[in-house]
Amino acid sequence: MATQTKRALITGITGQDGSYLAEYLLSQGYEVHGIVRRVALEDPSNRLVRLSSILEKLHLHSASLESFPSLYRVISEVRPDELYHLAAQSFVSYSFEDSFSTFSTNIDGTHSLLECVRDLVPECRMYFAGSSEMFGHAAEVPQSETTRFYPRSPYGISKVTGFHMSRNYRESYNLFIASGIMFNHESPRRGFEFVTRKITSHAARIRHGARIKLPLGNLDAKRDWGFAGDYVKAMHQMLQQDQPDDFVIATGQTHSVREFCQLAFEEVGLNYEDHVVVDPRFYRPAEVHVLMGDSTKAREKLGWKAEVTFPDLVRMMVQHDLEHFSRK
Ligand code: F7E
């Protein structure tokens, strides 16, 4: 008997992770649906740019995390086998500027989806995108699934809430809901507001002759940076297990923002110290100083490990931006 095509629904499909995940699921033979904002459908050349190479293979539906009825309608139409909830207000700095909208999008949006799954498709397997920001001011290094949460931003708090809600729905209603506690993951598709892409785009533009400085905040913050293309495979793996569970997804290495600058500028033959200026506007009211993940559980149970190393990640992003800005 022929096996039935699995149907996946992705929130946040237009973002970095959503686009890699959509490509990966298509390569695995899935029928891929995505939730996008109505304005994205009206302006595909700008808003769907990360999906441009696969757009005709996708089924896109307009809905908003802020509207329960819109989510309810899409889920009842699509009836997914797997739901990947990636959409969020994900920029930590902005969450300090507008904690209300961050809480509303990230907490109420997750709550709405959980309730839709419970009511409409209780057999659907759901992935919740947790974050290393949940560890925040962590009491231990490295951080694993057993490390206590101590979020340091409204974003981190919203993710802790989403994580606990997901676990509670799993345990209360016997749903298959898995959470990834994902450490920073980057790529040439990263938004320009995040520090890695900010650095690689500036290094490339300066190499091409732009007379600009690179203003940054805390150069000593340390992060466990991996490649987003590796991380979406872990999301999929989590939903193929016999039991739903939570997993730390990380490289196990940590590097400072300063080290990232050093490597990125070296890649274009420059010294970062000649181009970076420290600008207090980019400091955060409360900083997370060191994150480094222990993904032993993911390695043992999912057979997952990060493939792309830190120097290769920096090189990939810089080389992409050199090409990207040569066309501007
Ligand atoms: O900051 C420091 C900043 O904004 C990294 C999101 O995907 O990963 C991401 O959150 C570090 C911080 O990412 C600038 O203070 C210095 O210590 O690239 P970021 P993030 O806050 O770690 C987690 C896992 C998520 O879940 C989030 O959604 O870099 N930093 N100077 C700066 N950061 C920025 N953005 N801009 C600066 O100028």
mmCIF file of C-alpha atoms and ligand atoms in Angstrom:
data_model
loop_
_atom_site.group_PDB
_atom_site.id
_atom_site.type_symbol
_atom_site.label_atom_id
_atom_site.label_comp_id
_atom_site.label_asym_id
_atom_site.label_seq_id
_atom_site.Cartn_x
_atom_site.Cartn_y
_atom_site.Cartn_z
ATOM 1 C CA MET A 1 0.000 0.000 0.000
ATOM 2 C CA ALA A 2 1.364 3.459 -0.892
ATOM 3 C CA THR A 3 2.277 5.594 2.120
ATOM 4 C CA GLN A 4 0.305 8.808 2.392
ATOM 5 C CA THR A 5 2.068 12.118 1.870
ATOM 6 C CA LYS A 6 2.540 13.852 5.201
ATOM 7 C CA ARG A 7 1.219 17.386 5.529
ATOM 8 C CA ALA A 8 3.208 19.948 7.509
ATOM 9 C CA LEU A 9 2.104 23.424 8.548
ATOM 10 C CA ILE A 10 4.747 26.011 9.491
ATOM 11 C CA THR A 11 4.161 29.278 11.326
ATOM 12 C CA GLY A 12 6.972 31.743 10.613
ATOM 13 C CA ILE A 13 7.651 30.126 7.230
ATOM 14 C CA THR A 14 8.923 33.430 5.786
ATOM 15 C CA GLY A 15 11.763 33.653 8.323
ATOM 16 C CA GLN A 16 15.234 32.158 8.331
ATOM 17 C CA ASP A 17 14.282 28.886 10.037
ATOM 18 C CA GLY A 18 10.930 28.591 8.284
ATOM 19 C CA SER A 19 12.533 28.796 4.855
ATOM 20 C CA TYR A 20 15.193 26.160 5.636
ATOM 21 C CA LEU A 21 12.596 23.906 7.245
ATOM 22 C CA ALA A 22 10.234 24.237 4.266
ATOM 23 C CA GLU A 23 13.044 23.262 1.885
ATOM 24 C CA TYR A 24 14.003 20.320 4.072
ATOM 25 C CA LEU A 25 10.436 19.026 4.415
ATOM 26 C CA LEU A 26 9.870 19.326 0.644
ATOM 27 C CA SER A 27 13.040 17.267 0.124
ATOM 28 C CA GLN A 28 11.533 14.640 2.447
ATOM 29 C CA GLY A 29 8.371 14.431 0.324
ATOM 30 C CA TYR A 30 6.062 16.506 2.551
ATOM 31 C CA GLU A 31 3.176 18.673 1.389
ATOM 32 C CA VAL A 32 4.217 21.973 2.960
ATOM 33 C CA HIS A 33 1.786 24.647 4.119
ATOM 34 C CA GLY A 34 2.720 27.932 5.712
ATOM 35 C CA ILE A 35 0.991 30.681 7.645
ATOM 36 C CA VAL A 36 1.895 34.184 6.493
ATOM 37 C CA ARG A 37 0.543 37.650 7.089
ATOM 38 C CA ARG A 38 -1.868 38.990 4.490
ATOM 39 C CA VAL A 39 0.567 41.816 3.618
ATOM 40 C CA ALA A 40 3.208 39.213 2.691
ATOM 41 C CA LEU A 41 0.944 37.744 0.022
ATOM 42 C CA GLU A 42 0.441 41.239 -1.374
ATOM 43 C CA ASP A 43 4.182 41.937 -1.582
ATOM 44 C CA PRO A 44 5.832 38.578 -2.357
ATOM 45 C CA SER A 45 9.001 39.965 -3.975
ATOM 46 C CA ASN A 46 10.005 41.637 -0.706
ATOM 47 C CA ARG A 47 8.298 39.663 2.012
ATOM 48 C CA LEU A 48 8.664 36.145 0.630
ATOM 49 C CA VAL A 49 12.214 36.585 -0.612
ATOM 50 C CA ARG A 50 13.622 33.671 1.408
ATOM 51 C CA LEU A 51 11.034 31.370 -0.169
ATOM 52 C CA SER A 52 11.480 32.552 -3.752
ATOM 53 C CA SER A 53 13.101 29.325 -5.027
ATOM 54 C CA ILE A 54 10.333 27.070 -3.646
ATOM 55 C CA LEU A 55 7.318 29.376 -3.722
ATOM 56 C CA GLU A 56 5.365 27.475 -6.349
ATOM 57 C CA LYS A 57 5.669 24.259 -4.303
ATOM 58 C CA LEU A 58 4.196 25.774 -1.137
ATOM 59 C CA HIS A 59 0.627 26.278 0.049
ATOM 60 C CA LEU A 60 0.449 29.630 1.846
ATOM 61 C CA HIS A 61 -2.449 30.752 4.025
ATOM 62 C CA SER A 62 -2.979 34.175 5.490
ATOM 63 C CA ALA A 63 -3.541 34.353 9.243
ATOM 64 C CA SER A 64 -2.094 36.130 12.243
ATOM 65 C CA LEU A 65 -0.844 34.868 15.598
ATOM 66 C CA GLU A 66 -2.808 37.737 17.129
ATOM 67 C CA SER A 67 -6.100 36.350 15.807
ATOM 68 C CA PHE A 68 -7.375 33.072 17.235
ATOM 69 C CA PRO A 69 -10.185 32.749 14.633
ATOM 70 C CA SER A 70 -7.727 33.112 11.744
ATOM 71 C CA LEU A 71 -5.506 30.321 13.142
ATOM 72 C CA TYR A 72 -8.537 28.153 13.845
ATOM 73 C CA ARG A 73 -9.717 28.556 10.251
ATOM 74 C CA VAL A 74 -6.343 27.647 8.706
ATOM 75 C CA ILE A 75 -5.784 24.616 10.946
ATOM 76 C CA SER A 76 -9.278 23.293 10.291
ATOM 77 C CA GLU A 77 -8.671 23.680 6.532
ATOM 78 C CA VAL A 78 -5.164 22.207 6.413
ATOM 79 C CA ARG A 79 -5.535 19.543 9.132
ATOM 80 C CA PRO A 80 -1.752 19.081 9.388
ATOM 81 C CA ASP A 81 0.028 15.906 10.508
ATOM 82 C CA GLU A 82 2.873 18.038 11.839
ATOM 83 C CA LEU A 83 2.761 21.654 12.997
ATOM 84 C CA TYR A 84 5.986 23.629 13.421
ATOM 85 C CA HIS A 85 5.434 26.754 15.484
ATOM 86 C CA LEU A 86 8.362 29.030 14.648
ATOM 87 C CA ALA A 87 6.673 32.435 14.389
ATOM 88 C CA ALA A 88 7.500 34.918 17.130
ATOM 89 C CA GLN A 89 8.699 38.410 17.871
ATOM 90 C CA SER A 90 12.250 37.024 18.085
ATOM 91 C CA PHE A 91 14.460 40.097 18.456
ATOM 92 C CA VAL A 92 15.537 40.263 22.098
ATOM 93 C CA SER A 93 16.399 43.993 22.043
ATOM 94 C CA TYR A 94 12.995 44.926 20.675
ATOM 95 C CA SER A 95 11.299 42.917 23.418
ATOM 96 C CA PHE A 96 12.599 45.492 25.926
ATOM 97 C CA GLU A 97 11.142 48.324 23.839
ATOM 98 C CA ASP A 98 7.726 46.704 23.497
ATOM 99 C CA SER A 99 7.246 43.901 25.972
ATOM 100 C CA PHE A 100 3.460 44.092 25.605
ATOM 101 C CA SER A 101 3.414 43.160 21.921
ATOM 102 C CA THR A 102 6.146 40.553 22.502
ATOM 103 C CA PHE A 103 4.065 38.876 25.221
ATOM 104 C CA SER A 104 0.925 39.111 23.162
ATOM 105 C CA THR A 105 2.438 37.615 19.977
ATOM 106 C CA ASN A 106 4.633 35.012 21.625
ATOM 107 C CA ILE A 107 2.478 33.890 24.553
ATOM 108 C CA ASP A 108 -1.087 34.351 23.286
ATOM 109 C CA GLY A 109 -0.095 33.174 19.800
ATOM 110 C CA THR A 110 1.345 29.936 21.195
ATOM 111 C CA HIS A 111 -1.637 29.491 23.472
ATOM 112 C CA SER A 112 -4.031 29.897 20.528
ATOM 113 C CA LEU A 113 -2.194 27.278 18.469
ATOM 114 C CA LEU A 114 -2.130 24.798 21.342
ATOM 115 C CA GLU A 115 -5.852 25.228 21.807
ATOM 116 C CA CYS A 116 -6.497 24.779 18.060
ATOM 117 C CA VAL A 117 -4.473 21.556 18.043
ATOM 118 C CA ARG A 118 -6.311 20.228 21.102
ATOM 119 C CA ASP A 119 -9.703 21.032 19.630
ATOM 120 C CA LEU A 120 -9.233 20.307 15.929
ATOM 121 C CA VAL A 121 -6.318 17.925 15.324
ATOM 122 C CA PRO A 122 -5.308 16.125 18.558
ATOM 123 C CA GLU A 123 -3.342 13.554 16.516
ATOM 124 C CA CYS A 124 -1.140 16.304 15.019
ATOM 125 C CA ARG A 125 2.457 16.417 16.240
ATOM 126 C CA MET A 126 3.528 19.909 17.229
ATOM 127 C CA TYR A 127 6.961 21.500 17.555
ATOM 128 C CA PHE A 128 7.449 24.543 19.795
ATOM 129 C CA ALA A 129 10.510 26.736 19.184
ATOM 130 C CA GLY A 130 11.999 27.283 22.613
ATOM 131 C CA SER A 131 15.206 29.252 23.028
ATOM 132 C CA SER A 132 18.473 29.370 24.964
ATOM 133 C CA GLU A 133 17.282 32.829 26.090
ATOM 134 C CA MET A 134 15.150 30.852 28.564
ATOM 135 C CA PHE A 135 18.390 30.048 30.463
ATOM 136 C CA GLY A 136 19.400 33.705 30.535
ATOM 137 C CA HIS A 137 21.497 34.284 33.643
ATOM 138 C CA ALA A 138 22.318 30.588 33.823
ATOM 139 C CA ALA A 139 23.706 29.059 36.995
ATOM 140 C CA GLU A 140 25.821 26.550 35.065
ATOM 141 C CA VAL A 141 27.831 26.255 31.861
ATOM 142 C CA PRO A 142 27.069 24.371 29.660
ATOM 143 C CA GLN A 143 23.278 24.431 29.829
ATOM 144 C CA SER A 144 21.276 21.242 29.342
ATOM 145 C CA GLU A 145 17.598 20.230 29.592
ATOM 146 C CA THR A 146 17.938 20.155 33.402
ATOM 147 C CA THR A 147 19.411 23.656 33.818
ATOM 148 C CA ARG A 148 17.110 26.063 35.662
ATOM 149 C CA PHE A 149 15.539 28.864 33.605
ATOM 150 C CA TYR A 150 16.409 32.458 34.551
ATOM 151 C CA PRO A 151 15.260 34.588 31.596
ATOM 152 C CA ARG A 152 16.692 38.107 31.353
ATOM 153 C CA SER A 153 14.373 39.695 28.789
ATOM 154 C CA PRO A 154 10.670 39.884 27.965
ATOM 155 C CA TYR A 155 11.493 37.657 24.981
ATOM 156 C CA GLY A 156 13.072 35.046 27.280
ATOM 157 C CA ILE A 157 10.096 35.205 29.622
ATOM 158 C CA SER A 158 7.692 34.734 26.711
ATOM 159 C CA LYS A 159 9.606 31.631 25.587
ATOM 160 C CA VAL A 160 9.661 30.144 29.101
ATOM 161 C CA THR A 161 5.896 30.636 29.228
ATOM 162 C CA GLY A 162 5.416 29.041 25.803
ATOM 163 C CA PHE A 163 7.640 26.142 26.852
ATOM 164 C CA HIS A 164 5.676 25.490 30.055
ATOM 165 C CA MET A 165 2.350 25.844 28.242
ATOM 166 C CA SER A 166 3.489 23.333 25.612
ATOM 167 C CA ARG A 167 4.555 20.838 28.283
ATOM 168 C CA ASN A 168 1.326 21.356 30.178
ATOM 169 C CA TYR A 169 -0.828 20.721 27.080
ATOM 170 C CA ARG A 170 1.257 17.621 26.373
ATOM 171 C CA GLU A 171 0.773 16.237 29.874
ATOM 172 C CA SER A 172 -2.824 17.342 30.418
ATOM 173 C CA TYR A 173 -4.325 16.352 27.067
ATOM 174 C CA ASN A 174 -1.936 13.615 25.932
ATOM 175 C CA LEU A 175 -0.803 15.577 22.861
ATOM 176 C CA PHE A 176 2.457 15.028 20.979
ATOM 177 C CA ILE A 177 4.225 18.334 21.574
ATOM 178 C CA ALA A 178 8.021 18.604 21.512
ATOM 179 C CA SER A 179 10.113 21.676 22.291
ATOM 180 C CA GLY A 180 13.550 22.491 20.989
ATOM 181 C CA ILE A 181 15.678 24.643 23.261
ATOM 182 C CA MET A 182 17.589 26.116 20.378
ATOM 183 C CA PHE A 183 20.778 28.061 20.885
ATOM 184 C CA ASN A 184 21.625 30.870 18.430
ATOM 185 C CA HIS A 185 21.525 29.686 14.858
ATOM 186 C CA GLU A 186 22.563 31.828 11.956
ATOM 187 C CA SER A 187 22.936 31.783 8.188
ATOM 188 C CA PRO A 188 23.109 34.081 5.168
ATOM 189 C CA ARG A 189 19.320 34.397 5.606
ATOM 190 C CA ARG A 190 19.587 35.898 9.096
ATOM 191 C CA GLY A 191 17.893 39.286 9.569
ATOM 192 C CA PHE A 192 20.236 42.300 9.567
ATOM 193 C CA GLU A 193 19.243 43.297 13.119
ATOM 194 C CA PHE A 194 20.948 40.253 14.671
ATOM 195 C CA VAL A 195 24.584 40.730 15.573
ATOM 196 C CA THR A 196 26.090 38.098 13.248
ATOM 197 C CA ARG A 197 24.463 39.412 10.083
ATOM 198 C CA LYS A 198 25.047 42.986 11.169
ATOM 199 C CA ILE A 199 28.769 42.186 11.373
ATOM 200 C CA THR A 200 29.048 40.199 8.120
ATOM 201 C CA SER A 201 27.022 42.740 6.128
ATOM 202 C CA HIS A 202 29.127 45.642 7.416
ATOM 203 C CA ALA A 203 32.395 43.778 6.767
ATOM 204 C CA ALA A 204 31.283 43.094 3.182
ATOM 205 C CA ARG A 205 30.108 46.653 2.542
ATOM 206 C CA ILE A 206 33.309 48.114 3.981
ATOM 207 C CA ARG A 207 35.347 45.725 1.800
ATOM 208 C CA HIS A 208 33.412 47.053 -1.200
ATOM 209 C CA GLY A 209 34.387 50.602 -0.259
ATOM 210 C CA ALA A 210 31.495 51.853 1.902
ATOM 211 C CA ARG A 211 32.775 54.567 4.255
ATOM 212 C CA ILE A 212 30.861 53.382 7.307
ATOM 213 C CA LYS A 213 31.593 52.306 10.858
ATOM 214 C CA LEU A 214 30.126 49.235 12.553
ATOM 215 C CA PRO A 215 28.416 50.343 15.781
ATOM 216 C CA LEU A 216 28.030 47.514 18.304
ATOM 217 C CA GLY A 217 27.079 47.050 21.944
ATOM 218 C CA ASN A 218 28.594 44.430 24.248
ATOM 219 C CA LEU A 219 31.535 42.820 22.444
ATOM 220 C CA ASP A 220 32.181 40.403 25.310
ATOM 221 C CA ALA A 221 28.827 38.593 25.209
ATOM 222 C CA LYS A 222 29.370 34.924 24.347
ATOM 223 C CA ARG A 223 27.022 32.787 22.318
ATOM 224 C CA ASP A 224 26.847 29.213 21.054
ATOM 225 C CA TRP A 225 26.396 29.901 17.328
ATOM 226 C CA GLY A 226 25.405 27.143 14.899
ATOM 227 C CA PHE A 227 24.049 26.957 11.344
ATOM 228 C CA ALA A 228 20.256 27.237 10.969
ATOM 229 C CA GLY A 229 20.205 24.651 8.161
ATOM 230 C CA ASP A 230 21.477 22.033 10.651
ATOM 231 C CA TYR A 231 18.998 23.054 13.356
ATOM 232 C CA VAL A 232 15.793 22.626 11.342
ATOM 233 C CA LYS A 233 16.672 18.949 10.852
ATOM 234 C CA ALA A 234 16.559 18.522 14.635
ATOM 235 C CA MET A 235 13.048 20.028 14.691
ATOM 236 C CA HIS A 236 11.889 17.399 12.217
ATOM 237 C CA GLN A 237 13.663 14.590 14.076
ATOM 238 C CA MET A 238 11.887 15.538 17.315
ATOM 239 C CA LEU A 239 8.518 14.893 15.691
ATOM 240 C CA GLN A 240 9.578 11.440 14.415
ATOM 241 C CA GLN A 241 10.209 10.011 17.919
ATOM 242 C CA ASP A 242 7.979 7.518 19.727
ATOM 243 C CA GLN A 243 7.421 9.960 22.603
ATOM 244 C CA PRO A 244 7.309 13.762 22.693
ATOM 245 C CA ASP A 245 10.214 15.312 24.587
ATOM 246 C CA ASP A 246 12.330 18.467 24.906
ATOM 247 C CA PHE A 247 15.862 18.829 23.537
ATOM 248 C CA VAL A 248 18.745 21.276 23.752
ATOM 249 C CA ILE A 249 20.099 21.959 20.258
ATOM 250 C CA ALA A 250 23.557 23.553 20.247
ATOM 251 C CA THR A 251 27.126 23.171 19.019
ATOM 252 C CA GLY A 252 28.674 22.899 22.505
ATOM 253 C CA GLN A 253 31.095 25.764 21.800
ATOM 254 C CA THR A 254 30.919 29.402 22.741
ATOM 255 C CA HIS A 255 32.502 32.488 21.163
ATOM 256 C CA SER A 256 32.356 36.199 21.911
ATOM 257 C CA VAL A 257 30.911 38.892 19.649
ATOM 258 C CA ARG A 258 34.486 40.193 19.463
ATOM 259 C CA GLU A 259 35.739 36.844 18.106
ATOM 260 C CA PHE A 260 32.957 36.877 15.518
ATOM 261 C CA CYS A 261 34.066 40.376 14.420
ATOM 262 C CA GLN A 262 37.696 39.315 14.276
ATOM 263 C CA LEU A 263 37.013 36.315 12.021
ATOM 264 C CA ALA A 264 34.536 38.154 9.788
ATOM 265 C CA PHE A 265 36.876 41.074 9.131
ATOM 266 C CA GLU A 266 39.849 38.736 8.651
ATOM 267 C CA GLU A 267 37.816 36.971 5.978
ATOM 268 C CA VAL A 268 37.735 40.235 3.985
ATOM 269 C CA GLY A 269 41.382 41.059 4.768
ATOM 270 C CA LEU A 270 40.659 43.797 7.343
ATOM 271 C CA ASN A 271 41.216 44.397 11.070
ATOM 272 C CA TYR A 272 37.932 44.770 12.977
ATOM 273 C CA GLU A 273 39.512 47.227 15.420
ATOM 274 C CA ASP A 274 39.749 49.811 12.621
ATOM 275 C CA HIS A 275 36.017 49.619 11.891
ATOM 276 C CA VAL A 276 34.043 48.696 15.029
ATOM 277 C CA VAL A 277 32.877 51.439 17.401
ATOM 278 C CA VAL A 278 31.207 50.687 20.711
ATOM 279 C CA ASP A 279 27.845 52.418 20.869
ATOM 280 C CA PRO A 280 25.995 52.290 24.205
ATOM 281 C CA ARG A 281 22.648 52.387 22.349
ATOM 282 C CA PHE A 282 23.185 48.720 21.538
ATOM 283 C CA TYR A 283 23.650 47.635 25.151
ATOM 284 C CA ARG A 284 20.661 45.820 26.653
ATOM 285 C CA PRO A 285 19.014 46.734 29.966
ATOM 286 C CA ALA A 286 19.857 43.194 31.138
ATOM 287 C CA GLU A 287 22.398 41.109 29.244
ATOM 288 C CA VAL A 288 22.848 37.366 28.931
ATOM 289 C CA HIS A 289 26.612 37.018 29.203
ATOM 290 C CA VAL A 290 27.454 33.409 28.343
ATOM 291 C CA LEU A 291 25.459 30.717 26.586
ATOM 292 C CA MET A 292 26.838 27.307 25.702
ATOM 293 C CA GLY A 293 24.632 24.276 25.163
ATOM 294 C CA ASP A 294 25.062 20.612 25.977
ATOM 295 C CA SER A 295 23.131 18.679 23.336
ATOM 296 C CA THR A 296 24.160 15.177 24.477
ATOM 297 C CA LYS A 297 20.501 14.140 24.733
ATOM 298 C CA ALA A 298 19.811 15.185 21.119
ATOM 299 C CA ARG A 299 22.898 13.313 19.965
ATOM 300 C CA GLU A 300 21.919 10.146 21.802
ATOM 301 C CA LYS A 301 18.167 10.123 21.141
ATOM 302 C CA LEU A 302 17.834 11.957 17.806
ATOM 303 C CA GLY A 303 21.213 11.113 16.312
ATOM 304 C CA TRP A 304 21.607 14.878 15.747
ATOM 305 C CA LYS A 305 24.756 16.939 15.860
ATOM 306 C CA ALA A 306 25.811 20.315 14.477
ATOM 307 C CA GLU A 307 27.725 19.870 11.221
ATOM 308 C CA VAL A 308 28.871 23.416 10.398
ATOM 309 C CA THR A 309 31.710 24.751 12.578
ATOM 310 C CA PHE A 310 32.008 28.333 13.834
ATOM 311 C CA PRO A 311 34.739 29.405 11.339
ATOM 312 C CA ASP A 312 32.805 27.812 8.473
ATOM 313 C CA LEU A 313 29.627 29.612 9.538
ATOM 314 C CA VAL A 314 31.376 32.998 9.633
ATOM 315 C CA ARG A 315 32.984 32.316 6.252
ATOM 316 C CA MET A 316 29.671 31.227 4.695
ATOM 317 C CA MET A 317 27.928 34.410 5.871
ATOM 318 C CA VAL A 318 30.740 36.767 4.858
ATOM 319 C CA GLN A 319 31.152 35.170 1.422
ATOM 320 C CA HIS A 320 27.406 35.439 0.839
ATOM 321 C CA ASP A 321 27.378 39.109 1.843
ATOM 322 C CA LEU A 322 30.396 39.938 -0.333
ATOM 323 C CA GLU A 323 28.426 38.631 -3.297
ATOM 324 C CA HIS A 324 25.135 40.188 -2.126
ATOM 325 C CA PHE A 325 26.591 43.692 -1.704
ATOM 326 C CA SER A 326 28.589 43.563 -4.929
ATOM 327 C CA ARG A 327 25.233 43.649 -6.710
ATOM 328 C CA LYS A 328 23.865 46.666 -4.789
HETATM 329 O O1 F7E B 1 22.594 39.184 20.021
HETATM 330 C C1 F7E B 1 25.260 41.262 21.514
HETATM 331 C C2 F7E B 1 23.937 41.192 22.248
HETATM 332 O O2 F7E B 1 20.561 39.921 18.749
HETATM 333 C C3 F7E B 1 23.667 38.352 20.366
HETATM 334 C C4 F7E B 1 17.580 35.355 18.639
HETATM 335 O O3 F7E B 1 17.488 34.508 17.529
HETATM 336 O O4 F7E B 1 19.226 33.933 19.653
HETATM 337 C C5 F7E B 1 18.977 35.272 19.247
HETATM 338 O O5 F7E B 1 19.031 36.153 20.358
HETATM 339 C C6 F7E B 1 24.586 39.048 21.353
HETATM 340 C C7 F7E B 1 23.862 39.695 22.545
HETATM 341 O O6 F7E B 1 20.889 37.462 19.349
HETATM 342 C C8 F7E B 1 25.044 44.087 19.256
HETATM 343 O O7 F7E B 1 23.960 42.025 23.412
HETATM 344 C C9 F7E B 1 26.430 43.352 20.761
HETATM 345 O O8 F7E B 1 24.569 39.418 23.721
HETATM 346 O O9 F7E B 1 22.267 38.445 17.601
HETATM 347 P P1 F7E B 1 21.564 38.815 18.841
HETATM 348 P P2 F7E B 1 20.319 36.992 20.773
HETATM 349 O O10 F7E B 1 19.866 38.137 21.582
HETATM 350 O O11 F7E B 1 21.341 36.086 21.382
HETATM 351 C C10 F7E B 1 18.312 33.389 20.611
HETATM 352 C C11 F7E B 1 18.672 31.942 20.839
HETATM 353 C C12 F7E B 1 16.894 33.606 20.254
HETATM 354 O O12 F7E B 1 16.021 32.784 20.551
HETATM 355 C C13 F7E B 1 16.528 34.936 19.676
HETATM 356 O O13 F7E B 1 15.276 34.892 19.047
HETATM 357 O O14 F7E B 1 25.250 40.109 20.686
HETATM 358 N N1 F7E B 1 25.399 42.474 20.689
HETATM 359 N N2 F7E B 1 26.224 44.359 19.896
HETATM 360 C C14 F7E B 1 24.528 42.891 19.760
HETATM 361 N N3 F7E B 1 23.364 42.360 19.324
HETATM 362 C C15 F7E B 1 22.705 43.017 18.338
HETATM 363 N N4 F7E B 1 21.552 42.491 17.855
HETATM 364 N N5 F7E B 1 23.176 44.208 17.812
HETATM 365 C C16 F7E B 1 24.330 44.788 18.245
HETATM 366 O O15 F7E B 1 24.746 45.846 17.765
#
